[in-house]
Short mmCIF file of C-alpha atoms and ligand atoms in Angstrom, two decimals:
data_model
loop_
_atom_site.label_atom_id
_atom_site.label_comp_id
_atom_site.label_asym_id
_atom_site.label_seq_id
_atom_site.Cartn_x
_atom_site.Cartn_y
_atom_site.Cartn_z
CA UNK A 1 27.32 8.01 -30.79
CA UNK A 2 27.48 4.88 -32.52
CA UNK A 3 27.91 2.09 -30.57
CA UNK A 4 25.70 3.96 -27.59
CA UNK A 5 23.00 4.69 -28.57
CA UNK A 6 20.75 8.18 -30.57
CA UNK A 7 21.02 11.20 -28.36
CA UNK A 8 19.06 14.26 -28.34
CA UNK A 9 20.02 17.70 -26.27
CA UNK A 10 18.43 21.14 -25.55
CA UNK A 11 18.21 23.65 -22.64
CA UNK A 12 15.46 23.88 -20.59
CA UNK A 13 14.72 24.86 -16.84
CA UNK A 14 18.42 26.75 -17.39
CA UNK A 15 20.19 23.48 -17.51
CA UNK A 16 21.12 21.23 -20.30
CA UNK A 17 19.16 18.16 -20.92
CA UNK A 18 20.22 15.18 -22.86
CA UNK A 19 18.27 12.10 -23.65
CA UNK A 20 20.14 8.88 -25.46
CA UNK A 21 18.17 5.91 -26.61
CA UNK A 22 19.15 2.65 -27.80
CA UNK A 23 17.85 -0.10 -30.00
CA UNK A 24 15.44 2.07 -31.84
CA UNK A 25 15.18 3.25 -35.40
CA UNK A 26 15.76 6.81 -36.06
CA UNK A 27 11.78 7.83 -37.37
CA UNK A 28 10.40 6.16 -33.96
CA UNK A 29 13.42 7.92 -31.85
CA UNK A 30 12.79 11.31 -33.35
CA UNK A 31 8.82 11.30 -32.37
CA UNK A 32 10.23 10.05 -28.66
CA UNK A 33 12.48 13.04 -28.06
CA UNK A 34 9.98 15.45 -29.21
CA UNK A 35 7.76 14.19 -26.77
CA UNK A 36 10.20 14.30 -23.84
CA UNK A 37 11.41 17.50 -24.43
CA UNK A 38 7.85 18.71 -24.84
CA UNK A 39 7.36 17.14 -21.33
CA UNK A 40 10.11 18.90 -19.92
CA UNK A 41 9.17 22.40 -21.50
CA UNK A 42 5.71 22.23 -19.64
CA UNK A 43 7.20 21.25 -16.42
CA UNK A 44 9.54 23.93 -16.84
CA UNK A 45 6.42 26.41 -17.00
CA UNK A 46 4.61 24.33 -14.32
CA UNK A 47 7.75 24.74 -11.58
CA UNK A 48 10.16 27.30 -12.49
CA UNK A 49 10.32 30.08 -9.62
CA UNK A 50 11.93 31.60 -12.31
CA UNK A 51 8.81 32.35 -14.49
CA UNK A 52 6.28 34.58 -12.54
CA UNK A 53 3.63 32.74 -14.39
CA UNK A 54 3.89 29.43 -13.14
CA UNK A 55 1.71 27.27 -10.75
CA UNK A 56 4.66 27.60 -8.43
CA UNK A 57 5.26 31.37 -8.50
CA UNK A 58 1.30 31.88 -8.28
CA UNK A 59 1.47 29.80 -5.18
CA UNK A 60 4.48 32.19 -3.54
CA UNK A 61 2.37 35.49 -5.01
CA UNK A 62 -1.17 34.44 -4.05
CA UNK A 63 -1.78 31.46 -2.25
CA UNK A 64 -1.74 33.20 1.34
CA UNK A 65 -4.89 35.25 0.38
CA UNK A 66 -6.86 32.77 -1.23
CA UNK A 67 -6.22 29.00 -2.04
CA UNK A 68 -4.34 28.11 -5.72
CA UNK A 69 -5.23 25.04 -7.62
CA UNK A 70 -2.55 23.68 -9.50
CA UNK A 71 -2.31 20.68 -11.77
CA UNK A 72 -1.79 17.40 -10.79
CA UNK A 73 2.13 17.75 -11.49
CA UNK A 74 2.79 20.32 -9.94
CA UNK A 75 0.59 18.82 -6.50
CA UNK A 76 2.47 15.98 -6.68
CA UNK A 77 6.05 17.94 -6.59
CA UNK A 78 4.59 19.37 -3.33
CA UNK A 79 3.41 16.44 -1.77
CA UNK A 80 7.19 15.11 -2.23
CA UNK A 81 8.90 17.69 -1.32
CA UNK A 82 6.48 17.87 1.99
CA UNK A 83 7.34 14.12 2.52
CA UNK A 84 11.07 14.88 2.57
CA UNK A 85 11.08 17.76 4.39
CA UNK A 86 8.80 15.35 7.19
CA UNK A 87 11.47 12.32 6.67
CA UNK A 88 14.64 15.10 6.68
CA UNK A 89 13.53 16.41 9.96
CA UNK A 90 13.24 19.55 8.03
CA UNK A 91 16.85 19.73 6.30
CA UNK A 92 14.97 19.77 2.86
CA UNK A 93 12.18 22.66 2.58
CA UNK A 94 11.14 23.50 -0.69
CA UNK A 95 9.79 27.15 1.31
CA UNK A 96 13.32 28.42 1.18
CA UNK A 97 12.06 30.85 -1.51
CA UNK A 98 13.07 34.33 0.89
CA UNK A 99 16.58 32.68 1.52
CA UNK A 100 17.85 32.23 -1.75
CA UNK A 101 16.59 35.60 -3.16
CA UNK A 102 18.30 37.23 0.13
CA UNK A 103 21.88 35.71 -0.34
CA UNK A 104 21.48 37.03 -4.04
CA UNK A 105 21.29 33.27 -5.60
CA UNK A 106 18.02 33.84 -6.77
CA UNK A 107 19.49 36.62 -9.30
CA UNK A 108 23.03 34.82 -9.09
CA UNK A 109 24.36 37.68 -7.37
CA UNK A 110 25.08 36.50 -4.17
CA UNK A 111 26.24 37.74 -1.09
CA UNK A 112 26.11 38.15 2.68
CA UNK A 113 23.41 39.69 3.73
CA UNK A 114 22.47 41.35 6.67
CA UNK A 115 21.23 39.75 10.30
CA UNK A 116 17.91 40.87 10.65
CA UNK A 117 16.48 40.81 6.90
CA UNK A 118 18.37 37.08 7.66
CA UNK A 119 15.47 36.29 10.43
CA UNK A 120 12.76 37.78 8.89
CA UNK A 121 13.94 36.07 6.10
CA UNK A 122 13.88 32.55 7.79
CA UNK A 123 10.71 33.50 9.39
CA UNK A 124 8.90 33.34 6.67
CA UNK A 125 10.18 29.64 5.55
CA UNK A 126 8.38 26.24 6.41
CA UNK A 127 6.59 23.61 4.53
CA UNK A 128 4.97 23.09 8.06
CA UNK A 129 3.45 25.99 6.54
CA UNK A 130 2.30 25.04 3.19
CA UNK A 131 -1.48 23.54 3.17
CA UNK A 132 -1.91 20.73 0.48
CA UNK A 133 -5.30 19.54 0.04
CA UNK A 134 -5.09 16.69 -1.68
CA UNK A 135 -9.15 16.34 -2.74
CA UNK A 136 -9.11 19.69 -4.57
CA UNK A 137 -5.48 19.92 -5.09
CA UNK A 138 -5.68 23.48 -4.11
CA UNK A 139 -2.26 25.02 -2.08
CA UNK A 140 -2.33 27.65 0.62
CA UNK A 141 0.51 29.10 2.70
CA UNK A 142 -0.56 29.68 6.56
CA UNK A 143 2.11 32.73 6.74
CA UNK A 144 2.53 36.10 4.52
CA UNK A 145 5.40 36.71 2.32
CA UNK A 146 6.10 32.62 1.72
CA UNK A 147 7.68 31.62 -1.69
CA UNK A 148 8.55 28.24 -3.03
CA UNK A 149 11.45 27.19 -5.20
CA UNK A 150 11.66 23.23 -5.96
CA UNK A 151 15.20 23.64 -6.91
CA UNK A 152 16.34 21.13 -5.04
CA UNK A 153 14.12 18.32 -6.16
CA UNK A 154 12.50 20.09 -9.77
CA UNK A 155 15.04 17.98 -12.02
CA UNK A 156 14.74 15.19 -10.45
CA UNK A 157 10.88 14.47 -10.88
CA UNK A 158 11.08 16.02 -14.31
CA UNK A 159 14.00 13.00 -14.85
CA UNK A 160 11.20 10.19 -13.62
CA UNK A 161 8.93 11.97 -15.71
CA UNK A 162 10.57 11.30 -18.62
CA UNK A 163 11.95 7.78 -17.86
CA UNK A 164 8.39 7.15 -17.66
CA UNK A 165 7.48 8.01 -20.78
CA UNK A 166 10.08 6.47 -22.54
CA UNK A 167 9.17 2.81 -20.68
CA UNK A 168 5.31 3.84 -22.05
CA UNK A 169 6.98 3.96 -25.80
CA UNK A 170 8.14 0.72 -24.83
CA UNK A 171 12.34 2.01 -25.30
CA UNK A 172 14.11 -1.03 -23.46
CA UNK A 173 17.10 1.13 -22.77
CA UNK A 174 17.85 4.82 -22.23
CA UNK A 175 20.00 7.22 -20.29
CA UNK A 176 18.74 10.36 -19.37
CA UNK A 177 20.33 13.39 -18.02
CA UNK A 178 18.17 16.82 -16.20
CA UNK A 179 20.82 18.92 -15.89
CA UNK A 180 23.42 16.24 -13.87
CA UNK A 181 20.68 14.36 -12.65
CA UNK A 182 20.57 11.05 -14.14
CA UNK A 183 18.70 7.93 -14.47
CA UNK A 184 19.54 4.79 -16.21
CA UNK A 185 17.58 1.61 -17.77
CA UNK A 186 18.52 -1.48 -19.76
CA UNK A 187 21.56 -1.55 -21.85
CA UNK A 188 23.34 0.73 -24.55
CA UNK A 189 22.88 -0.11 -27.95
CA UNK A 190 26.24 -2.56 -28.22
CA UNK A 191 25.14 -4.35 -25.10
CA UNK A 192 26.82 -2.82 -22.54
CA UNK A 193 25.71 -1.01 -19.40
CA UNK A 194 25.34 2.91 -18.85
CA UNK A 195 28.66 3.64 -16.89
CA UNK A 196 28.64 7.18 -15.39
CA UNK A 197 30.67 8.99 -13.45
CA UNK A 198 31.03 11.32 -10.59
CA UNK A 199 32.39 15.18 -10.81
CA UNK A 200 35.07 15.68 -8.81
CA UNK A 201 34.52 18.72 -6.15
CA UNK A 202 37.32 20.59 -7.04
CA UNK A 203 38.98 18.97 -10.02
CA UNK A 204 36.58 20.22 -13.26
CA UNK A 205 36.56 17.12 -15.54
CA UNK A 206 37.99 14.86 -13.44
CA UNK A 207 35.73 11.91 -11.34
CA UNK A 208 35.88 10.40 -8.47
CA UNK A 209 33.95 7.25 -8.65
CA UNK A 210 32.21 5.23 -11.78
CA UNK A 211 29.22 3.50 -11.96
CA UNK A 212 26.69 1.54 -13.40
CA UNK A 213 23.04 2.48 -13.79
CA UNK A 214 20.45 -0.17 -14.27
CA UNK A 215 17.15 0.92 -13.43
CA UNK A 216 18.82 3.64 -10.70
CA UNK A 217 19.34 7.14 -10.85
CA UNK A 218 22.51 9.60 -9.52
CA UNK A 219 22.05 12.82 -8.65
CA UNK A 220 25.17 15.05 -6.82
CA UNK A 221 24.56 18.69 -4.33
CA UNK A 222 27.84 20.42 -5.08
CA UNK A 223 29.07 23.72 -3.34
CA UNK A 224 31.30 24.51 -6.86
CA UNK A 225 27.93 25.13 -8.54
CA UNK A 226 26.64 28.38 -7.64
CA UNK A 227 29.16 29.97 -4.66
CA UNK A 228 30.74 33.29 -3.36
CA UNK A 229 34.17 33.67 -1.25
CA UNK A 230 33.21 36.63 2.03
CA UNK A 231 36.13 36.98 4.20
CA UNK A 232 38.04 33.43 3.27
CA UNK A 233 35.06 31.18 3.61
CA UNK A 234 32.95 29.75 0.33
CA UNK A 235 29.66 30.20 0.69
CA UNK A 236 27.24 28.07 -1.66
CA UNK A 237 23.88 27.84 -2.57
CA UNK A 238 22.43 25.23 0.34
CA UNK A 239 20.89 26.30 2.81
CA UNK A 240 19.91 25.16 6.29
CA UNK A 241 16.64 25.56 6.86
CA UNK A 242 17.40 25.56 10.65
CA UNK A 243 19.83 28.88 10.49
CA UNK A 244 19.43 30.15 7.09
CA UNK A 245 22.84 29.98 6.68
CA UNK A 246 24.73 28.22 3.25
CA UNK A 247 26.14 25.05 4.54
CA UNK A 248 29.51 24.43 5.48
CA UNK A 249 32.26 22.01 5.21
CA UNK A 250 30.79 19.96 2.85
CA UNK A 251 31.78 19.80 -0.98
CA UNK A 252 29.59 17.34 -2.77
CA UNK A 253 26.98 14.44 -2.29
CA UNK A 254 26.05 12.24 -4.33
CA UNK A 255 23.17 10.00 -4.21
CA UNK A 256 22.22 6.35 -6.16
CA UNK A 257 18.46 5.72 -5.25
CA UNK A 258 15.66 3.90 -7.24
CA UNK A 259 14.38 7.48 -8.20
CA UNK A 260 15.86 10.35 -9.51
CA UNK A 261 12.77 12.74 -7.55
CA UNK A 262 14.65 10.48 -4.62
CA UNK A 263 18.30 11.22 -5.70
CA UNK A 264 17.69 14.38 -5.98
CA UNK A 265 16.05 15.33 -2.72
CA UNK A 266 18.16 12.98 -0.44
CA UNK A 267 21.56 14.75 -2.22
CA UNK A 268 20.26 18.24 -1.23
CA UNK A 269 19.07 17.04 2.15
CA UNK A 270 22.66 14.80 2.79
CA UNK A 271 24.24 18.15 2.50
CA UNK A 272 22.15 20.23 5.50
CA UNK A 273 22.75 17.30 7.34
CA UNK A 274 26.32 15.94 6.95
CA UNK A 275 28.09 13.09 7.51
CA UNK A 276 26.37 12.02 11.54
CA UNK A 277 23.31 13.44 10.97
CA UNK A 278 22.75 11.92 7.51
CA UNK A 279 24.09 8.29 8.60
CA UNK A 280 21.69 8.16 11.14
CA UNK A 281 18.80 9.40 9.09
CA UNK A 282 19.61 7.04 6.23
CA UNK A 283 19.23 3.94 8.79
CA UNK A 284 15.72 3.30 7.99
CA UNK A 285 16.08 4.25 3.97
CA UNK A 286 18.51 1.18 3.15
CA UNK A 287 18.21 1.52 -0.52
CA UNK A 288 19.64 5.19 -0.79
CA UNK A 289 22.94 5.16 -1.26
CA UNK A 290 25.18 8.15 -0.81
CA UNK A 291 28.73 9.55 -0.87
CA UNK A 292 29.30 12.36 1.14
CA UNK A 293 32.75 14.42 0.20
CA UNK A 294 33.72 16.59 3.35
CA UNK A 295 35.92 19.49 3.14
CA UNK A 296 38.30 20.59 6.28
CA UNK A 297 41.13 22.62 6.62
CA UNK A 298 40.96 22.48 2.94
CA UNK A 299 41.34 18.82 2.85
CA UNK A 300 39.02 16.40 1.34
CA UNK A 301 37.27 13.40 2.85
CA UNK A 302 35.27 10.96 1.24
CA UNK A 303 32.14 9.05 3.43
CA UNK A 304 30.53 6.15 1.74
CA UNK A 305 26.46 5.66 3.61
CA UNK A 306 24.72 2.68 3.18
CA UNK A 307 27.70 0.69 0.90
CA UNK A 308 27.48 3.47 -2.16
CA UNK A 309 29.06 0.96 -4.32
CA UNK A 310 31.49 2.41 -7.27
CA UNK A 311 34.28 1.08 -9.15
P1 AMP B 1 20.47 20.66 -5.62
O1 AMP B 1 21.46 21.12 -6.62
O2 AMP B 1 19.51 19.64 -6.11
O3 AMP B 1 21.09 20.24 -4.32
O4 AMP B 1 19.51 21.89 -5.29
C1 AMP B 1 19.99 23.09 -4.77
C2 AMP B 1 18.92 24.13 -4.91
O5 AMP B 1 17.81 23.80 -4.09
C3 AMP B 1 19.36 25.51 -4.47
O6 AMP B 1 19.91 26.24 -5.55
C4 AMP B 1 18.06 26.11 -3.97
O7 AMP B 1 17.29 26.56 -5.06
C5 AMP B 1 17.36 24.93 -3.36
N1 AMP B 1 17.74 24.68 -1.95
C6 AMP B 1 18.73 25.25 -1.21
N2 AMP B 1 18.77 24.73 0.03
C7 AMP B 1 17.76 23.81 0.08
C8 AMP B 1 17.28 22.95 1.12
N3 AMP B 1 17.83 22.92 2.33
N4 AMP B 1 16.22 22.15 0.83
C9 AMP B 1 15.64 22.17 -0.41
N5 AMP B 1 16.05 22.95 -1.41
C10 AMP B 1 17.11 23.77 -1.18
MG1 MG B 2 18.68 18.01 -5.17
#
């Protein structure tokens, strides 16, 4: 887009990734995007719970018999998504592997399973379970029939990931994209800022707030992304770790934070914990900013934390 900025785009991890860069010539940009998307491939075979090869499905298949080391990327997902789940009070767990594949998201066909495959189920789920050592970077899980699926937090570190190797490559301005996860950093080509905005809930294509990102990343947990309807009541694909039950009453949350591995967690977490909880929580975390959109009675409610500033 002239004016903006060169942008590149492919699919990888299952969602679509776009990278634009500004005030670069087109040789150096082209060398830059092959090296992102490179990054992002191997990520995507580092973390996907998707792949039964990676680090991360090795952990789910092996790691309670004997202890799997795993590269320093993938350790340093885990030690992240074990901070949040410690700061969340447990609303974020990265465990919730057995969940997700019994609601039927994990083959995206979901739908309501039964009561006690649900405990057993939750039973099995925990990072107080998951044993990082952080000298051998070796992983163990302390309870048979654990899995792991970072898909709450996976785009967001492989977004910091790549605005870090863009600032190596010295590119003074860049937007970057992980499939809706976004982080942004000096200027567009013409001068101006990255303005983004936020997906309306329920409205496809339309937003409900603008912004600007300068050195800050958005990231947004929507129920409208993966859902069923049982008897009435949309069920999406959050969970709370506390009942193993897909959240309700809550449509979207967005998140501005320094981060994107930070927008993305605190969105998914915002969401188990709604509106009280979350406000209460995000009391000692002053620079995460978040707007929470509620739904009752089919009515929508919109809860700015910590002054989520949009115009
Ligand atoms: P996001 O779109 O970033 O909010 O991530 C949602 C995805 O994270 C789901 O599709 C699950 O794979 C996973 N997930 C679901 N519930 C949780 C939770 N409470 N904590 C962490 N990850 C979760
Ligand atoms: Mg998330």
């Amino acid at each position: 887009m002239p004016g903006v900025g060169i942008s590149a785009g492919e699919m990888v991890m299952g969602v679509y990734n776009e990278i634009t860069v500004a005030g670069l010539e087109g040789d150096r940009v082209e060398g830059i995007f092959k090296e992102a998307f490179a990054l992002l491939r191997d990520l995507d075979l580092k973390l996907s719970h998707y792949r039964p090869d990676s680090e991360i499905s090795r952990i789910s298949q092996m790691a309670y018999e004997s202890p799997v080391r795993v590269s320093d990327a993938t350790f340093e997902v885990l030690v992240k998504g074990r901070q949040f789940y410690d700061i969340t009070r447990g609303a974020f767990d990265i465990t919730l592997l057995p969940l997700v594949k019994l609601w039927g998201f994990y083959e995206g066909r979901p739908r309501f399973p039964d009561q006690v495959r649900l405990q057993q189920a939750l039973a099995r789920t925990g990072t107080a379970y998951l044993i990082l050592n952080s000298t051998t970077k070796q992983v163990r899980l302390s309870r048979p029939g654990m899995g792991l699926d970072l898909g709450g937090i996976a785009k967001g570190y492989a977004c910091d990931r790549v605005v870090s190797l863009l600032k190596e490559k010295q590119v003074k301005g860049a937007l970057i994209n992980i499939g809706g996860t976004l982080y942004g950093f000096g200027r567009r080509a013409d001068g101006r800022p990255w303005k983004v905005g936020v997906c309306h809930p329920r409205e496809p294509g339309a937003v409900i707030a603008t912004l600007i990102l300068e050195d800050l990343a958005l990231a947004t947990s929507g129920d409208y992304e993966n859902y069923f309807f049982f008897e009435g009541k949309r069920y999406s694909h959050i969970l709370d770790p506390r009942t193993g039950m897909p959240v309700q009453g809550i449509a979207s949350v967005s998140v501005v934070a320094p981060s994107a591995t930070e927008a993305d967690a605190w969105s998914t977490a915002l969401f188990v914990l709604g509106t009280q909880q979350g406000a209460l929580v995000l009391r000692d975390y002053p620079h995460i900013q978040a707007l929470i959109v509620e739904e009752k009675e089919g009515r929508l409610n919109r809860v700015a934390l910590n002054g989520f500033w949009f115009a």
